[in-house]
Coordinates of C-alpha atoms in Angstrom, one line a residue:
X1 CA -143.5 32.0 146.3
X2 CA -142.7 34.4 149.1
X3 CA -139.1 35.2 149.9
X4 CA -137.3 33.0 152.5
X5 CA -137.2 36.0 154.8
X6 CA -140.9 36.6 154.6
X7 CA -141.5 32.9 155.4
X8 CA -139.1 33.1 158.4
X9 CA -140.9 36.1 159.8
X10 CA -144.3 34.3 159.3
X11 CA -142.9 31.2 161.1
X12 CA -141.8 33.3 164.1
X13 CA -145.3 35.0 164.2
X14 CA -147.0 31.6 164.0
X15 CA -145.0 30.2 166.9
X16 CA -145.3 33.3 169.1
X17 CA -148.4 32.1 171.0
X18 CA -146.6 28.9 171.9
X19 CA -143.5 30.8 173.0
X20 CA -145.6 33.2 175.1
X21 CA -147.4 30.2 176.7
X22 CA -144.0 28.6 177.4
X23 CA -142.9 31.8 179.1
X24 CA -145.3 30.8 181.9
X25 CA -142.8 28.1 183.0
X26 CA -139.4 29.7 182.1
X27 CA -137.0 31.7 184.2
X28 CA -137.6 34.9 182.3
X29 CA -139.8 36.3 179.5
X30 CA -137.0 37.5 177.2
X31 CA -135.7 35.9 174.1
X32 CA -133.6 36.7 171.1
X33 CA -133.9 34.6 167.9
X34 CA -131.4 34.2 165.1
X35 CA -132.2 32.4 161.8
X36 CA -129.5 31.7 159.3
X37 CA -130.2 31.9 155.5
X38 CA -130.7 28.2 154.5
X39 CA -129.4 29.0 151.0
X40 CA -125.9 30.1 152.2
X41 CA -123.3 27.7 153.3
X42 CA -120.4 28.5 155.7
X43 CA -117.8 28.3 152.9
X44 CA -119.8 30.8 150.8
X45 CA -120.1 33.8 153.1
X46 CA -119.0 35.2 156.4
X47 CA -121.4 34.4 159.3
X48 CA -122.6 38.0 159.6
X49 CA -123.8 38.0 156.0
X50 CA -125.6 34.7 156.4
X51 CA -127.8 35.8 159.2
X52 CA -131.2 36.2 157.6
X53 CA -133.5 37.3 160.5
X54 CA -133.1 38.4 164.1
X55 CA -136.0 39.0 166.4
X56 CA -136.4 39.8 170.0
X57 CA -139.2 39.2 172.5
X58 CA -139.3 41.3 175.6
X59 CA -137.5 44.6 175.9
X60 CA -133.8 44.4 174.9
X61 CA -133.0 47.7 176.6
X62 CA -133.9 46.0 180.0
X63 CA -131.9 42.8 179.4
X64 CA -129.2 42.1 182.1
X65 CA -127.6 39.6 179.8
X66 CA -126.7 40.1 176.1
X67 CA -129.1 37.5 174.8
X68 CA -128.6 38.7 171.2
X69 CA -124.9 38.0 171.4
X70 CA -125.4 34.6 173.0
X71 CA -128.0 33.6 170.3
X72 CA -125.6 34.7 167.6
X73 CA -122.9 32.6 169.1
X74 CA -125.2 29.6 169.3
X75 CA -126.3 30.1 165.7
X76 CA -122.7 30.4 164.6
X77 CA -121.7 27.1 166.2
X78 CA -124.7 25.3 164.7
X79 CA -124.1 26.8 161.3
X80 CA -120.4 26.0 161.3
X81 CA -121.0 22.4 162.4
X82 CA -124.3 21.8 160.4
X83 CA -125.8 20.5 163.6
X84 CA -127.3 21.7 166.9
X85 CA -124.7 23.0 169.3
X86 CA -125.9 20.6 171.9
X87 CA -124.0 17.9 169.9
X88 CA -120.8 19.8 170.1
X89 CA -121.1 20.5 173.8
X90 CA -122.1 17.0 174.8
X91 CA -120.4 14.7 172.2
X92 CA -117.6 16.7 170.6
X93 CA -116.3 19.4 173.0
X94 CA -112.9 19.2 171.2
X95 CA -114.6 21.1 168.4
X96 CA -115.3 24.1 170.7
X97 CA -113.3 27.2 169.7
X98 CA -112.0 30.0 171.8
X99 CA -115.0 32.3 172.4
X100 CA -117.7 29.7 171.8
X101 CA -120.7 29.9 174.1
X102 CA -121.1 27.0 176.5
X103 CA -124.9 26.9 176.5
X104 CA -126.9 25.1 173.9
X105 CA -130.1 26.4 172.3
X106 CA -130.0 25.9 168.6
X107 CA -131.8 23.5 166.2
X108 CA -130.8 22.4 162.8
X109 CA -133.4 20.9 160.4
X110 CA -132.0 20.2 156.9
X111 CA -130.3 23.5 156.0
X112 CA -132.4 25.6 158.5
X113 CA -130.4 26.8 161.5
X114 CA -132.2 28.6 164.3
X115 CA -130.8 29.6 167.6
X116 CA -132.4 31.3 170.6
X117 CA -131.2 32.7 173.9
X118 CA -133.0 34.1 176.9
X119 CA -134.6 31.3 178.8
X120 CA -133.3 27.9 180.0
X121 CA -131.1 26.3 177.3
X122 CA -133.5 23.3 176.8
X123 CA -136.4 25.7 176.2
X124 CA -134.1 27.8 173.9
X125 CA -133.6 24.6 171.9
X126 CA -137.3 23.8 171.9
X127 CA -138.3 27.2 170.6
X128 CA -135.6 27.0 167.9
X129 CA -137.0 23.6 166.9
X130 CA -140.6 25.0 166.7
X131 CA -139.4 27.8 164.4
X132 CA -137.2 25.6 162.2
X133 CA -140.0 23.1 161.6
X134 CA -142.5 25.9 160.9
X135 CA -140.1 27.5 158.4
X136 CA -139.8 24.2 156.5
X137 CA -143.5 23.3 156.5
X138 CA -144.6 26.8 155.5
X139 CA -142.0 26.7 152.7
X140 CA -143.3 23.2 151.7
X141 CA -146.9 24.6 151.5
X142 CA -145.8 27.5 149.4
X143 CA -143.7 25.2 147.1
X144 CA -146.5 22.7 146.6
X145 CA -149.1 25.5 145.9
X146 CA -146.7 27.1 143.4
X147 CA -146.4 23.8 141.6
X148 CA -150.2 23.4 141.6
X149 CA -151.0 26.9 140.5
X150 CA -148.1 27.2 138.0
X151 CA -147.5 23.7 136.6
X152 CA -145.2 25.0 133.8
X153 CA -143.0 27.2 136.1
X154 CA -139.5 25.8 135.8
X155 CA -137.6 27.7 138.5
X156 CA -138.3 29.4 141.8

């Protein structure tokens, strides 16, 4: 089975055509993506060590807004709460901490946390969802094929 990082990078590449198509209706064509390591829990490591992959679309040197910082803050909220940061902002704002970003744009699927920043927050969340689901289903395919091809393998 490939590493989780390789699967995440594959999932981002797989969803890129849809993201680029979505850029036809968004306010800009810039995006930063943060994916947390699904094997690391908030009580096991600092946030910075749990970030597995970061990727940018567009040219970060031309950004007028620090989308990378915003995406990291969205990811940190979602990772900390084990839920998309839209829940915190719309249902539980008492959980917001000093310095928390006030835009949503993350998606949590099982232990997979993805956050994006660069376009409208609802599209940031959509893209995060596409990537999270792609990660899980690519992993499922690899997992099932490993079991089929190596029926006596006992561990990953």
